Amino acid sequence: MEVIAARTAETAPVLLEMPEPSPPTAGQVLCETLQLGVCGTDREILETGTPHVPDGDDFLALGHECLGRIVEVGAEVEGFQAGDLVVPVVRRNLETPEVQGDERLKQRIARPDLMPWGTYTERGIVDEHGFSQPHWLDRPEYLFQVPEEIADVAVLTEPVTVTEKGINEAELIQSARFGLPAWEEQAPRVLVTGMGPIGFAGVLGCVARGWPVTMFGRDAEDTFRVELARELGAEYVSANTINWEPRNLEEVGYDLVLECTGSDNVMMSAARSMRSCGIMVWLGSSRLPQAASHNVGVWMRDGLLSNHICLGSVNAAPRDFSRALEYLLQLQREKGDTLARMITKRLEPAESLWHYQNREPQGIKTVLMYGT
Ligand code: BGC
């Protein structure tokens, strides 16, 4: 079978042959990929020429945003059957250490998204081949079942889990410091910086919760992505017109900033638009950040005086997969046509290589369609 791979010391993706997986053994399921999203992380893996390849291989089969279908179920698998639509999780613990009643460690193992580098693999990203394989073996504990009703958009689940983690963690932290559910009665004012798929995923999470959300970007007013943001229910503010430091900050500033550009300039500017006790979640970054000169002292002083929190967030917890699926179903019912427009290109895997190195100017999510 043919896969899309990143090879060590090469920056262009290649189509490679891999053997078909063997039939599932006890506790395993055999799945087929139906749809696969292309993501900024795929491009970064290629750009740096240093993919984290599985032991013994000199390439990494890419693909971590997957909608699949179960083809065959091994012995002792319960709750899953052939034909089920599934979304696989990306990160898995390398091995479960002997926990011997250590409750804290047990909890962290249940949350591989909170574990440090070196303790996990990520399919299609770190040390394990991904889902550009047309067929792959997995274990049911890594799969979430998907309702047929959202089959068209469920490939967006994984990027939505990433912003869901950010939002859910921010809400937990905020509630913990106030000692009551922070944003249940009073919705937070949210700013999403960036107009890529993660930015749009953040908007989906806010719209589904009924929270007011503003998207910040560089696009001109009359362009597709601005139109889509508005159709989804967000306001739009452009880099040309934004005033990062409004005089009435406590009135019009933000309680939650989802920073999805990975730009330190945008991040430092957005921090100035946060109300007292605001939280900023870092959801974007560059693999090879460039040195910059900022007055970090001003950021610290203002953040301290306003009780700001900055929260790094990567990957997602099981909770976030459940939420992502729940919200995609809700939005499919409420505004299915608009939601579907987030997928700006669908094409066959063999024709997709250009998209692993380039972005279309107004593109959001490119999706590979398998077996069509
Ligand atoms: C993926 C996450 C992953 C992260 C870091 C992102 O693109 O969506 O699941 O943890 O990259 O590798």
PDB file of N, CA, C and O and ligand atoms in Angstrom, residues 39 41 64 90-91 122 125 158 162 314-315, ligand 1:
ATOM      1  N   CYS A  39      -2.010  19.214   7.899  1.00  0.00           N
ATOM      2  CA  CYS A  39      -1.911  20.147   9.031  1.00  0.00           C
ATOM      3  C   CYS A  39      -0.568  20.859   9.006  1.00  0.00           C
ATOM      4  O   CYS A  39       0.391  20.379   8.400  1.00  0.00           O
ATOM      5  N   THR A  41       1.543  21.015  11.220  1.00  0.00           N
ATOM      6  CA  THR A  41       2.582  20.154  11.809  1.00  0.00           C
ATOM      7  C   THR A  41       3.211  19.256  10.741  1.00  0.00           C
ATOM      8  O   THR A  41       4.425  19.038  10.741  1.00  0.00           O
ATOM      9  N   HIS A  64      -2.130  12.593  10.890  1.00  0.00           N
ATOM     10  CA  HIS A  64      -2.624  12.394  12.261  1.00  0.00           C
ATOM     11  C   HIS A  64      -4.057  12.895  12.443  1.00  0.00           C
ATOM     12  O   HIS A  64      -4.652  12.679  13.483  1.00  0.00           O
ATOM     13  N   VAL A  90      -4.068  10.808  18.756  1.00  0.00           N
ATOM     14  CA  VAL A  90      -2.728  10.946  18.179  1.00  0.00           C
ATOM     15  C   VAL A  90      -1.670  10.406  19.143  1.00  0.00           C
ATOM     16  O   VAL A  90      -0.804   9.622  18.777  1.00  0.00           O
ATOM     17  N   ARG A  91      -1.774  10.829  20.402  1.00  0.00           N
ATOM     18  CA  ARG A  91      -0.689  10.538  21.352  1.00  0.00           C
ATOM     19  C   ARG A  91      -0.989   9.291  22.189  1.00  0.00           C
ATOM     20  O   ARG A  91      -2.115   9.109  22.649  1.00  0.00           O
ATOM     21  N   GLU A 122       3.488   9.740  18.989  1.00  0.00           N
ATOM     22  CA  GLU A 122       2.327  10.386  18.359  1.00  0.00           C
ATOM     23  C   GLU A 122       2.224   9.836  16.948  1.00  0.00           C
ATOM     24  O   GLU A 122       3.197   9.944  16.177  1.00  0.00           O
ATOM     25  N   ILE A 125       3.500  11.710  13.825  1.00  0.00           N
ATOM     26  CA  ILE A 125       4.326  12.856  14.248  1.00  0.00           C
ATOM     27  C   ILE A 125       5.591  12.386  14.984  1.00  0.00           C
ATOM     28  O   ILE A 125       6.693  12.787  14.654  1.00  0.00           O
ATOM     29  N   GLU A 158      -9.909  16.050  15.145  1.00  0.00           N
ATOM     30  CA  GLU A 158      -8.609  16.172  15.829  1.00  0.00           C
ATOM     31  C   GLU A 158      -8.188  17.631  16.024  1.00  0.00           C
ATOM     32  O   GLU A 158      -7.879  18.028  17.150  1.00  0.00           O
ATOM     33  N   VAL A 162      -7.751  19.923  19.821  1.00  0.00           N
ATOM     34  CA  VAL A 162      -6.607  20.725  20.266  1.00  0.00           C
ATOM     35  C   VAL A 162      -7.082  22.042  20.893  1.00  0.00           C
ATOM     36  O   VAL A 162      -6.633  22.443  21.970  1.00  0.00           O
ATOM     37  N   VAL A 314      -0.941  21.569  24.450  1.00  0.00           N
ATOM     38  CA  VAL A 314      -0.633  20.728  23.289  1.00  0.00           C
ATOM     39  C   VAL A 314      -1.453  19.453  23.366  1.00  0.00           C
ATOM     40  O   VAL A 314      -1.808  18.996  24.452  1.00  0.00           O
ATOM     41  N   ASN A 315      -1.779  18.916  22.167  1.00  0.00           N
ATOM     42  CA  ASN A 315      -2.483  17.638  22.105  1.00  0.00           C
ATOM     43  C   ASN A 315      -3.846  17.752  22.801  1.00  0.00           C
ATOM     44  O   ASN A 315      -4.374  18.862  22.941  1.00  0.00           O
TER      45      ASN A 315
HETATM   46  C1  BGC B   1      -1.309  17.719  16.838  1.00  0.00           C
HETATM   47  C2  BGC B   1      -1.228  17.290  18.276  1.00  0.00           C
HETATM   48  C3  BGC B   1       0.218  17.017  18.647  1.00  0.00           C
HETATM   49  C4  BGC B   1       1.060  18.244  18.329  1.00  0.00           C
HETATM   50  C5  BGC B   1       2.520  18.099  18.694  1.00  0.00           C
HETATM   51  C6  BGC B   1      -0.378  18.862  16.565  1.00  0.00           C
HETATM   52  O1  BGC B   1      -0.418  19.171  15.214  1.00  0.00           O
HETATM   53  O2  BGC B   1      -2.629  18.107  16.517  1.00  0.00           O
HETATM   54  O3  BGC B   1      -2.031  16.150  18.488  1.00  0.00           O
HETATM   55  O4  BGC B   1       0.314  16.695  20.009  1.00  0.00           O
HETATM   56  O5  BGC B   1       0.938  18.546  16.959  1.00  0.00           O
HETATM   57  O6  BGC B   1       3.173  17.070  18.045  1.00  0.00           O
END
